[in-house]
XYZ file of C-alpha atoms in Angstrom:
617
model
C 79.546 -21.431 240.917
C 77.877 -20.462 244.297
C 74.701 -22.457 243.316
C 76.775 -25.888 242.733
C 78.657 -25.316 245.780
C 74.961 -24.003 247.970
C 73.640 -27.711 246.923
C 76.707 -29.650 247.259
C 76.759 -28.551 250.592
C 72.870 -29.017 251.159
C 73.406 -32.821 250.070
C 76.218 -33.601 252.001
C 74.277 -32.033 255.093
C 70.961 -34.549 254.525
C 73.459 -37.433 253.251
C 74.670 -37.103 256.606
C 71.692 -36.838 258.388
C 70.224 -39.511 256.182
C 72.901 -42.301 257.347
C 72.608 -40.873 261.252
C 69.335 -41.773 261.717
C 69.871 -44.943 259.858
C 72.442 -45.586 262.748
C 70.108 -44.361 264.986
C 67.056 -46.611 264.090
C 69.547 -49.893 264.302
C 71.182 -48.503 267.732
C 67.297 -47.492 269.399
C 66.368 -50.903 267.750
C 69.162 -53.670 269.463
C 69.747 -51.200 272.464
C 65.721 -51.074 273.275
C 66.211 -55.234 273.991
C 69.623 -54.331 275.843
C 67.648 -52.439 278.165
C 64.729 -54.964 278.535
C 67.682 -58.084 279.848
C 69.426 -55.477 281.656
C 72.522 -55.403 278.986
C 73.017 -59.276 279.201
C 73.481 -59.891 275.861
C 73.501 -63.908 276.219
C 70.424 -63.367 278.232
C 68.082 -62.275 274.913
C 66.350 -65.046 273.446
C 67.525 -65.449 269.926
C 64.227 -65.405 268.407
C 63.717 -61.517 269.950
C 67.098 -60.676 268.248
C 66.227 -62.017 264.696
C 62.615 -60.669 264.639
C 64.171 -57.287 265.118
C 66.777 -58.180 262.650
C 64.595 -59.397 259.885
C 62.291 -56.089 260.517
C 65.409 -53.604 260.701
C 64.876 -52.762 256.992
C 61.191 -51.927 257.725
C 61.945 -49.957 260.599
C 64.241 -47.702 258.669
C 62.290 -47.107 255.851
C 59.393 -46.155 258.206
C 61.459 -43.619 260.191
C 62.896 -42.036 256.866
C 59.852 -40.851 255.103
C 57.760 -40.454 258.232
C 60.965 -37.580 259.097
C 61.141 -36.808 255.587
C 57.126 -35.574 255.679
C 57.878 -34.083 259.120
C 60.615 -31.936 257.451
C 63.376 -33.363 259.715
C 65.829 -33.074 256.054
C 64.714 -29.217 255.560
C 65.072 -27.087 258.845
C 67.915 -24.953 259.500
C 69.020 -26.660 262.827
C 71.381 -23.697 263.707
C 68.337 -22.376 264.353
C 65.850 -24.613 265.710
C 63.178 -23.657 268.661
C 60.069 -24.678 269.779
C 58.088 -25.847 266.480
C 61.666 -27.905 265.055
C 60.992 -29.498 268.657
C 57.300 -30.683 268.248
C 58.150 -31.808 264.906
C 61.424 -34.334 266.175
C 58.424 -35.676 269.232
C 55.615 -36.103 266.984
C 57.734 -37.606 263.996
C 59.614 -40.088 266.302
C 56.620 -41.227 267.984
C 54.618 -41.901 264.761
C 57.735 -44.070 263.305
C 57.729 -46.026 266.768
C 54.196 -46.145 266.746
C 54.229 -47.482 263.408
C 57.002 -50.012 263.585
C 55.469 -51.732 266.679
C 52.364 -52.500 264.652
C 54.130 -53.304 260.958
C 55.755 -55.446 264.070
C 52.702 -57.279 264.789
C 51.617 -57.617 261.355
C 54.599 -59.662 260.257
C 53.399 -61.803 263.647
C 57.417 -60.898 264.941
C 57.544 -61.117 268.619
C 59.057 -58.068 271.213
C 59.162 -57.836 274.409
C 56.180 -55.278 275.624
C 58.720 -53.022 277.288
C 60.517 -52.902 273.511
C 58.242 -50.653 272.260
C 58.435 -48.189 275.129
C 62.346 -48.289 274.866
C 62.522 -47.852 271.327
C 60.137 -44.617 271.302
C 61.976 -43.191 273.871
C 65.653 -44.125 272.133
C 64.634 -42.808 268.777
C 63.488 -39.236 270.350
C 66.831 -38.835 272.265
C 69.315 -39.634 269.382
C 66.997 -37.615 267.088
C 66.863 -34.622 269.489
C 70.556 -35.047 269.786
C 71.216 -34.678 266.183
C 69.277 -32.278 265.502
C 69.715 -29.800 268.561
C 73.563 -30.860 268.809
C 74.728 -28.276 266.512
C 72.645 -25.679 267.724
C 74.018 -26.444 271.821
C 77.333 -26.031 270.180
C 76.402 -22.741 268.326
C 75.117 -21.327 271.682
C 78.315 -22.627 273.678
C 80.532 -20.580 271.339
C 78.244 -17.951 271.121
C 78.583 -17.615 275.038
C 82.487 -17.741 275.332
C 82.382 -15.104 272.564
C 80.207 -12.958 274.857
C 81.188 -13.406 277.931
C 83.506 -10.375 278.065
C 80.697 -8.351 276.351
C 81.544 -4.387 277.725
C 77.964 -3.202 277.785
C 75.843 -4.752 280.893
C 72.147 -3.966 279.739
C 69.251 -3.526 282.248
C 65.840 -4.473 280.658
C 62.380 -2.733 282.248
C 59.728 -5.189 281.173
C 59.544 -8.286 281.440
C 56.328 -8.502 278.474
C 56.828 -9.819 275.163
C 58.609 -6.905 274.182
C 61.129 -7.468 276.941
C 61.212 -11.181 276.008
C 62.033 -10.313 272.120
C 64.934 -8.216 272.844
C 66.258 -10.495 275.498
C 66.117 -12.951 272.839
C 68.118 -11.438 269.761
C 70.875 -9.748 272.312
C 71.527 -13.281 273.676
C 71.250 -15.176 270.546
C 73.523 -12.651 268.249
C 77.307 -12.688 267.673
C 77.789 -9.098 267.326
C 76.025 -7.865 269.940
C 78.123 -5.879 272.374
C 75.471 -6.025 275.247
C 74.947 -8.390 278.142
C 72.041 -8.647 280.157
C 72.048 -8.628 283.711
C 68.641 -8.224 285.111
C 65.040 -7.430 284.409
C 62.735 -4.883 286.124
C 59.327 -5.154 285.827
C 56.271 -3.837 288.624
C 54.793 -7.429 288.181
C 54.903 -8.796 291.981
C 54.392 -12.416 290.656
C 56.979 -12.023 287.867
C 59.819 -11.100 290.577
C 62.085 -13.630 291.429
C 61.612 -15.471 288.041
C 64.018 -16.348 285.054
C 63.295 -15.097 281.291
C 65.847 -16.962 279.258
C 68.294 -17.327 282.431
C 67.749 -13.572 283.622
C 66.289 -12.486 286.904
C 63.249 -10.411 287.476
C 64.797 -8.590 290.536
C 61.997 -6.436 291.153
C 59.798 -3.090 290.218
C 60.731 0.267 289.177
C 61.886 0.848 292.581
C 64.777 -1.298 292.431
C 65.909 0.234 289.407
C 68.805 2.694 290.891
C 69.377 0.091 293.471
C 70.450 -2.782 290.554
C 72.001 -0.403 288.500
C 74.521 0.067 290.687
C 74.925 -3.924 291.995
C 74.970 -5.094 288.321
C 77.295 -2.390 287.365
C 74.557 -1.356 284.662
C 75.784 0.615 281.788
C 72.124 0.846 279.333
C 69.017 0.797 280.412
C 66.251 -0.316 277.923
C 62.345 -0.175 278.559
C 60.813 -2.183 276.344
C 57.142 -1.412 277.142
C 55.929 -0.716 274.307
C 52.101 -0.497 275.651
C 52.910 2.316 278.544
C 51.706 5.599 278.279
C 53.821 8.610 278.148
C 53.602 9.351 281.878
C 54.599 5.653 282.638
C 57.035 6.464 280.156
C 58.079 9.941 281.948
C 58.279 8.138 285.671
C 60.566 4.964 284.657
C 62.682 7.900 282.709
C 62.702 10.024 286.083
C 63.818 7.337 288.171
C 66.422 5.658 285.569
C 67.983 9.202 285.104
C 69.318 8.836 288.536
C 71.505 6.264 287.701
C 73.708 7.865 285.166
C 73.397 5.212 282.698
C 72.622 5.886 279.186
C 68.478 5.434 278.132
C 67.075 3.824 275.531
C 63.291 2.671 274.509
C 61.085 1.139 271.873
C 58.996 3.385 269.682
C 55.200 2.527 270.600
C 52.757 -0.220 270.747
C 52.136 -0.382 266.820
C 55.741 -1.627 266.600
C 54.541 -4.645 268.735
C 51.321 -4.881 267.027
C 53.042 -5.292 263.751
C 55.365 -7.583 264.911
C 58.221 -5.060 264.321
C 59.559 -5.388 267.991
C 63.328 -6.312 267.559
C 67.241 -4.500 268.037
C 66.669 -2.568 265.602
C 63.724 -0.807 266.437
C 65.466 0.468 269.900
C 65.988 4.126 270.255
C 67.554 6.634 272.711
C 65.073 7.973 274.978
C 63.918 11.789 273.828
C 63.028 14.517 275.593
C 59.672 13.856 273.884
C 59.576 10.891 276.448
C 59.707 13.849 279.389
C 56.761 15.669 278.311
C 54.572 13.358 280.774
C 51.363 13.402 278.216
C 50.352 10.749 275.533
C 50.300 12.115 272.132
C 46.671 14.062 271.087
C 44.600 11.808 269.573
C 42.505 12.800 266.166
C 39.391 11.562 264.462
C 41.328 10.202 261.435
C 38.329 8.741 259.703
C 36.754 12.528 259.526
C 39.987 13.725 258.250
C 40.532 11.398 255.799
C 37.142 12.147 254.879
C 37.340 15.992 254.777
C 40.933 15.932 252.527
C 40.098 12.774 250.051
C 39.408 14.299 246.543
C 40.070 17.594 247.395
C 42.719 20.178 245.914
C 44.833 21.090 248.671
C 47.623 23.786 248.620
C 49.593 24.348 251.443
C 51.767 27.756 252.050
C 54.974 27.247 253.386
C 54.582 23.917 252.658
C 58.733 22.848 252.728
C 59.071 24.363 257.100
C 58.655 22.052 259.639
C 55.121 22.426 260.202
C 54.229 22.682 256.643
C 56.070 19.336 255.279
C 54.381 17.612 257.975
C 51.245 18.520 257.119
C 52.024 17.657 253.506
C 53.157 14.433 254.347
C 49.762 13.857 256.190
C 47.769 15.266 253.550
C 49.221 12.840 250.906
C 48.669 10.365 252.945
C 44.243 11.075 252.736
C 44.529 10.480 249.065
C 43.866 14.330 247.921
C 42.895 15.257 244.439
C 45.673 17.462 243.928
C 48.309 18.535 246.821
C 49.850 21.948 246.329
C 52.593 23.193 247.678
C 53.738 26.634 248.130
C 57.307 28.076 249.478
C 59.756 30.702 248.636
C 62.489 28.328 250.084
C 63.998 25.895 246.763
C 65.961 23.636 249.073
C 63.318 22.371 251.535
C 60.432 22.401 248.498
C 62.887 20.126 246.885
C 63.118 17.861 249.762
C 59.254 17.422 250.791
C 58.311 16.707 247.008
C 60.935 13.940 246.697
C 59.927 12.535 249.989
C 57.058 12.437 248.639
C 57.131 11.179 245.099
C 58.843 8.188 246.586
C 56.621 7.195 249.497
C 53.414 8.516 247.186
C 54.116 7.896 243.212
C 50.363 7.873 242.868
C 50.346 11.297 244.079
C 48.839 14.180 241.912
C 51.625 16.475 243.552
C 52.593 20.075 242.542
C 55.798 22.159 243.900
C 55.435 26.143 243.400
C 58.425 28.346 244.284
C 56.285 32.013 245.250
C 56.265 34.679 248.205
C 53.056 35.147 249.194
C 54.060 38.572 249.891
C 53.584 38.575 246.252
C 49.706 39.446 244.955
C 49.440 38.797 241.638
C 51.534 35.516 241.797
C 49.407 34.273 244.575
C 46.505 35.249 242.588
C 47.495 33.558 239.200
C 48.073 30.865 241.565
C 44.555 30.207 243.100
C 42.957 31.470 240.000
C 44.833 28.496 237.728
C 44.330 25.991 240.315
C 40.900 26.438 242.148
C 42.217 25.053 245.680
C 39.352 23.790 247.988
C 41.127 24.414 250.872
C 44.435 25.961 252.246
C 46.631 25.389 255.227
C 48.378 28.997 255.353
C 52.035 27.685 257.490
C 54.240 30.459 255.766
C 55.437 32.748 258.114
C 58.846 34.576 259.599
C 58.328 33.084 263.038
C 62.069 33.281 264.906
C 61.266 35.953 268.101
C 64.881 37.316 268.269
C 65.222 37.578 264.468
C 62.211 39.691 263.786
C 62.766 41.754 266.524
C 65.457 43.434 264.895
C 63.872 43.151 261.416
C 60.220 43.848 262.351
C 59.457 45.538 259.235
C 60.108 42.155 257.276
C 57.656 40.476 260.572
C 54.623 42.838 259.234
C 54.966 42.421 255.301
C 55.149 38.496 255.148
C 53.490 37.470 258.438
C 50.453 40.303 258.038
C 50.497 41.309 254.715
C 51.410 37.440 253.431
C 48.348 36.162 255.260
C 46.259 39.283 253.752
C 47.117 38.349 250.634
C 47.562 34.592 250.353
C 43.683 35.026 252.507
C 42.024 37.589 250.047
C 43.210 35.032 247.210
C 41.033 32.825 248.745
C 37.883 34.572 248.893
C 38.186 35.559 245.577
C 38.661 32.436 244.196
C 36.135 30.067 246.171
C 38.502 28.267 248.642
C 35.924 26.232 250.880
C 38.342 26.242 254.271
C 41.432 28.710 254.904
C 42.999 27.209 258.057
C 46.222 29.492 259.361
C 48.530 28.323 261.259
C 48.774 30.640 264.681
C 51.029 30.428 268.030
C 50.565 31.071 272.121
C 53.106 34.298 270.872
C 49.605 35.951 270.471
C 48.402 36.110 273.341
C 49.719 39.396 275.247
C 52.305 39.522 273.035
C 55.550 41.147 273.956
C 57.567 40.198 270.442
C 56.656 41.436 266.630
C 56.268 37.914 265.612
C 53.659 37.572 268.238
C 51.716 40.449 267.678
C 51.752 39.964 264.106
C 50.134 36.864 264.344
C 47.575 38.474 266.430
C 46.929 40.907 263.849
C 46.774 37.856 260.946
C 44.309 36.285 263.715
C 42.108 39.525 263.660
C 42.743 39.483 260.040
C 41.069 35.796 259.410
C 37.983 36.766 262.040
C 37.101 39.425 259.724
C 37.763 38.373 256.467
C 35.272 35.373 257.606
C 32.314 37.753 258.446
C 32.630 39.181 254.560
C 33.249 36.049 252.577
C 31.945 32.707 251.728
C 34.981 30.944 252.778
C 35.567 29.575 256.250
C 38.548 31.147 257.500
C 39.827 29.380 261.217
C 43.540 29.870 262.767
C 44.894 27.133 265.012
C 46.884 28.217 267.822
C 49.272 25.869 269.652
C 52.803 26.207 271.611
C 56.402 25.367 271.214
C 56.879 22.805 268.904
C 59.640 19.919 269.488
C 62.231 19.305 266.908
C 61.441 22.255 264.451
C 63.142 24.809 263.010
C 64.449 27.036 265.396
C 63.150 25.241 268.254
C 65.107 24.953 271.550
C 65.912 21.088 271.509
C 68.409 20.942 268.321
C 70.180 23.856 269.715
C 70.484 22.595 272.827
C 71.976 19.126 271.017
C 74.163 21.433 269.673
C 75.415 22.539 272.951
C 76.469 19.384 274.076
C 77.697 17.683 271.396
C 80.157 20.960 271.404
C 80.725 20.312 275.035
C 78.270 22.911 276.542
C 77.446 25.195 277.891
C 74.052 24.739 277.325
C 72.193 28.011 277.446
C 68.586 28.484 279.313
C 66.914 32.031 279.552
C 66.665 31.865 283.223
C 65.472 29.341 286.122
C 61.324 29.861 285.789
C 61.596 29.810 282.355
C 58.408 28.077 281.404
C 57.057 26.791 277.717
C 54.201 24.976 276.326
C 55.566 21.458 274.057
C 53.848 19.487 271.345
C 55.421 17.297 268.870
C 55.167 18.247 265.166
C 52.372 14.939 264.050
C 50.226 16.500 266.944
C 50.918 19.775 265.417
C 49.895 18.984 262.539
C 47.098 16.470 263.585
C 45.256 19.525 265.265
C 45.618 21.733 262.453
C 44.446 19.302 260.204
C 40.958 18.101 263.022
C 40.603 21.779 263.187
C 39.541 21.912 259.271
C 37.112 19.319 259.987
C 35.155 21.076 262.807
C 35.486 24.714 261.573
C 32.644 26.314 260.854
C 34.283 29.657 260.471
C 35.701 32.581 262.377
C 37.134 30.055 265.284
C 40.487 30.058 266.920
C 41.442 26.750 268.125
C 43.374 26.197 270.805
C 45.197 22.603 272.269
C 44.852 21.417 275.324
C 48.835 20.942 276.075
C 49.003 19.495 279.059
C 51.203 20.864 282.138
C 54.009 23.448 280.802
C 57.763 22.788 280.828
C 60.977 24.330 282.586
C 63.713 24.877 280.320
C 66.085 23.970 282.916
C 64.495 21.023 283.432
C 64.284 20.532 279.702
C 68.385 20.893 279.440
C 69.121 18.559 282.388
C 67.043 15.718 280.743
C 68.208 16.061 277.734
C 72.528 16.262 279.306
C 71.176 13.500 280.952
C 69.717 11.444 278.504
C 72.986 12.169 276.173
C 75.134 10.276 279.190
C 76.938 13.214 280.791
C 76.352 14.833 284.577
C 74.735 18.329 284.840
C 77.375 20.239 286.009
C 80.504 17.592 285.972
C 80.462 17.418 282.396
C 78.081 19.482 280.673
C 77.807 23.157 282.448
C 74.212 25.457 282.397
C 74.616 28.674 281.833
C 71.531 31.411 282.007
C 71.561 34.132 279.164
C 68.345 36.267 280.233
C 65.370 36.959 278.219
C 66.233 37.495 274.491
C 64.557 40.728 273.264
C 60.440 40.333 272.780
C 60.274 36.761 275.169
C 58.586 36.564 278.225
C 58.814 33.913 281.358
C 55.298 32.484 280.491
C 53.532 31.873 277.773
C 49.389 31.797 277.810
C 47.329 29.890 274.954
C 44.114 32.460 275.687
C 43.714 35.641 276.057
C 41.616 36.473 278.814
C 38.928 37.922 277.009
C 38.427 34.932 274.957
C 36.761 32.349 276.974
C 36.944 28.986 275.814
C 34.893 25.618 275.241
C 35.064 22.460 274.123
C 35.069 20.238 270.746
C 33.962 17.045 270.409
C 37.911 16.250 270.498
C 38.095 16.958 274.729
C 41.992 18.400 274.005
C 40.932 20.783 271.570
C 38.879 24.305 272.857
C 37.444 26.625 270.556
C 38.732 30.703 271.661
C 35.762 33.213 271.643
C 36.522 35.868 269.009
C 37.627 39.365 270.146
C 35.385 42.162 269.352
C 37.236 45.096 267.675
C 36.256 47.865 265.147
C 36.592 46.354 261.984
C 36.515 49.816 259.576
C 38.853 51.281 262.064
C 41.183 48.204 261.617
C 41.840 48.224 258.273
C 42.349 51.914 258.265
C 44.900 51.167 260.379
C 46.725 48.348 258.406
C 46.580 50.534 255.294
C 48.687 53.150 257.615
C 51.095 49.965 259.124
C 51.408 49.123 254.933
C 52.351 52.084 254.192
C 55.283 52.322 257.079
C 56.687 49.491 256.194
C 56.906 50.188 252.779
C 58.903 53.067 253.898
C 60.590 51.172 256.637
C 59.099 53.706 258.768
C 60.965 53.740 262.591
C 57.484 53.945 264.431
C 56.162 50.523 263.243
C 56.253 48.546 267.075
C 53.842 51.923 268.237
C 51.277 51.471 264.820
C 51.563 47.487 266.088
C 50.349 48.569 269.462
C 47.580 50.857 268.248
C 45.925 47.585 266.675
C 47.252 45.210 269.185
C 46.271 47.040 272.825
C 47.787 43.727 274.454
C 51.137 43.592 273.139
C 53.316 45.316 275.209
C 57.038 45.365 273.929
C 59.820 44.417 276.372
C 63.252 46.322 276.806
């Protein structure tokens, strides 16, 4: 029933645009010779009038399939631009064109000036007919927005810029209206895109925000780097008016650049450093074909690096996790964005030995990315018994697996809590650091840990709580004022641990390059910001003090360690530590045994193998 009623409707439309240009032809025709006497009718010689009489019939026929080839029947007017345009020039010139010389041909005599009048005629009642529904879309369109509550401010003034100007103005449900453009173009300022101003660079920003009444602000420069990114951010924030952004460049290179793809602006945005870059060639090279079994593999970390993995077309992808719920979710994320995937979910603790070893004995893994791991500072400082058997003894196990069963590359996942620790979770990972040195002196596998800071947006990282916080109405809660931290997003995360398998050789730590570190506070007031509430007015700070085992600062070396480069410039290779090995696994046999009997002493038998970590009160 829709069908009949579609083409019924698609006929009528042509029928009617059929018989208007057959009007038009006749009316461009008589009115061309109106022109040429001046609109004296009784002035036109009579042979003029019947020569364009007799040839009406050819004239209309001309026009009709020369706009029937030039698809003047098939466009959707509502929406016609630039190309529909061309099309109505080029296809009423040719039928002008063309009846002039069937003209001479039949030997019927014009005026000269005719055929420059009818060319002329025939493109403006064309153009009318064909744009006239679309001017009367756009008039509507405007009295529907015109009381629009949201007045938009657009940084950019690119082809980014120009897309999103485009589908605010042009849609009905749009609740925005654009009031100006910034852009740090001198030649672009003063200049219209689609009726709105350029009023300037990022320095009229606060200054325009406040004149226009602004309400969003939307940089839509794809292209910039994160510090552009970061400055524009800075200076927008002082406006009060809510932030938004497109993704990144490969949205524009792909054509993807529309509504749609706009975001709020993150916190990620404030870091002030473009994302780490990673030889993805080498990777893709290093993973494809292999069996690959990742530990911990449904965390943060971990699912990211199985999502990446699947990705470099592995033989086999493993993954490992005593959690059901997040294994679940990875492996149907996966299944449906990878159905080719040779995938394999295994619910195991790899505090567990013989599991671990039926494991990599039935499966033969060439390498292993190690992520599992109690890693909360607070939590394990009141449970650091359970810190010691899954983050020590889970790496000595899940790592002696390895050896035994011909792993190629064991690559654990470390943290900045290492160095001079002052929490269990720290120093245990210290102590699986020491663990993975030695372990790589005795055995043919090439066993590297990657060591890198705070991570944005996982579990138990400070940003969701502090969303939390104020979508509860605060307070949001910072340590203290000089509270300082190290950021990197999860895909750079990830993207070192994964270049880090690539360029180990064995025994390395590897350490990122992360840029300048970041205040909490500052941190919280971007992000209360960013959210559209005032510091203070709306959203109160409050400081808490250092939670047991943190510290103000947090180092990615030790000092003993040294450090050069890779042939990636943001990632460093640590010097090991010397240490006595034989005396260091007497020593864990002891810390086993404690735990085992949830011994009270086990933060001094930590600090007899870790001299650095120092516990706080």
């Amino acid at each position: 029933m829709k069908k009949i009623e579609w083409n019924y409707k698609l006929i009528t439309r042509r029928a009617f645009l059929i018989t208007y240009d057959i009007i038009a032809v006749i009316c461009s025709n008589f009115l061309s010779l109106l022109l040429r006497y001046e609109f004296q009718l009784d002035t036109i010689p009579e042979y003029f009038m019947n020569a364009v009489w007799l040839h009406l019939p050819v004239s209309i026929l001309i026009t009709l399939a020369i706009f029937y080839i030039f698809r003047l029947y098939h466009s959707l007017w509502a929406y016609a631009g630039v190309n529909e345009m061309q099309n109505i020039l080029v296809a009423s010139f040719s039928s002008a064109a063309l009846q002039g010389v069937t003209l001479l041909l039949f030997d019927r005599s014009v005026p000269k000036s005719y055929y420059f009048f009818n060319a002329f005629l025939l493109v403006g009642f064309t153009v009318t007919s064909r744009f006239a529904y679309r001017f009367a879309r756009e008039a509507r369109r405007k009295k529907h927005n015109k009381n629009n509550s949201i007045s938009v401010m657009i940084v950019g003034a690119g082809d980014a810029g120009n897309t999103i100007i485009k589908e605010i103005n042009s849609s009905y449900f749009s609740t925005m209206r654009i009031r100006c453009i910034i852009d740090d173009d001198p030649q672009k300022w003063g200049r219209y895109i689609q009726g709105i101003k350029v009023v300037g660079g990022r320095d009229r920003i606060v200054e325009n925000a406040s004149l226009h009444e602004i309400d969003e602000i939307i940089i839509a420069i794809p292209s910039a780097g994160r510090r552009t990114i970061k400055e524009i951010v800075e200076i927008a924030q002082q406006t009060n008016c809510k932030l938004r952004t497109l993704p990144g460049m490969y949205q524009l290179v792909n054509g993807e650049v529309d509504v749609s793809k706009i975001r709020d602006v993150d916190v990620e945005d404030l870091l002030g450093r473009d994302p780490i870059k990673v030889d993805l060639d080498s990777i893709l090279g290093y993973v494809k074909g292999k069996t690959v079994l990742v530990t911990g593999g449904g965390g943060s970390i971990g699912s990211e690096l199985c999502r990446q993995i699947a990705s470099h077309q592995p033989k086999q992808l493993i993954i490992l996790d005593i959690y059901e719920n997040n294994a679940y979710e990875i492996q149907q994320e996966l299944k449906i964005k990878y159905p080719d995937l040779n995938l394999l979910v295994l619910i195991a603790s790899v505090r567990n030995a013989r599991r671990i070893n039926k494991i990599f004995a039935t499966y033969k893994p060439d390498i292993v990315y190690h992520a599992a791991a109690h890693k909360h500072v607070p939590l394990m400082e009141v449970s650091p018994d359970e810190a010691v058997k899954n983050n020590v003894f889970g790496t000595w196990k899940t790592a002696q697996a390895a050896a035994d069963n011909g792993v190629k590359k064991f690559v654990m996942i470390s943290t900045d809590k290492a160095v001079n620790p002052t929490n269990v979770m720290g120093a245990t990972k210290r102590i699986c650091e020491m663990i993975i040195q030695t372990f790589n002196k005795y055995y043919e596998t090439e066993f590297v840990a990657v060591r890198f800071g705070n991570v944005l947006g996982s579990n138990g990282s400070v940003i969701p709580l502090f969303r939390k916080q104020i979508e509860a109405g605060g307070p949001v809660t910072v340590t203290q004022p000089d509270f300082i931290r190290y950021f990197m997003t999860i895909p750079e995360a990830v993207s070192l641990v994964l270049q880090a398998g690539v360029y180990a050789k064995g025994g390395e730590i590897f350490v990122l390059d992360m840029g300048e570190p970041v205040k909490l506070l500052d941190l919280a007031r971007n992000l209360i910001r960013l959210s559209g509430y005032k510091v203070d007015d709306d959203i109160r700070i409050e400081f808490t003090g250092l939670r047991p085992g943190e510290k103000l600062y947090e180092e990615l070396l030790m000092s003993e360690e040294g450090m050069k480069e890779t042939r990636n410039k943001l990632i460093h290779i640590g010097k090991p530590i010397e240490f006595d090995e034989r005396k260091f696994f007497v020593q864990l046999k002891q810390l086993k045994d404690a735990v085992e009997n949830e011994a009270d002493d086990i933060r001094s038998m930590i600090q007899e193998i870790v001299p650095t970590y120092v516990p706080k009160e």
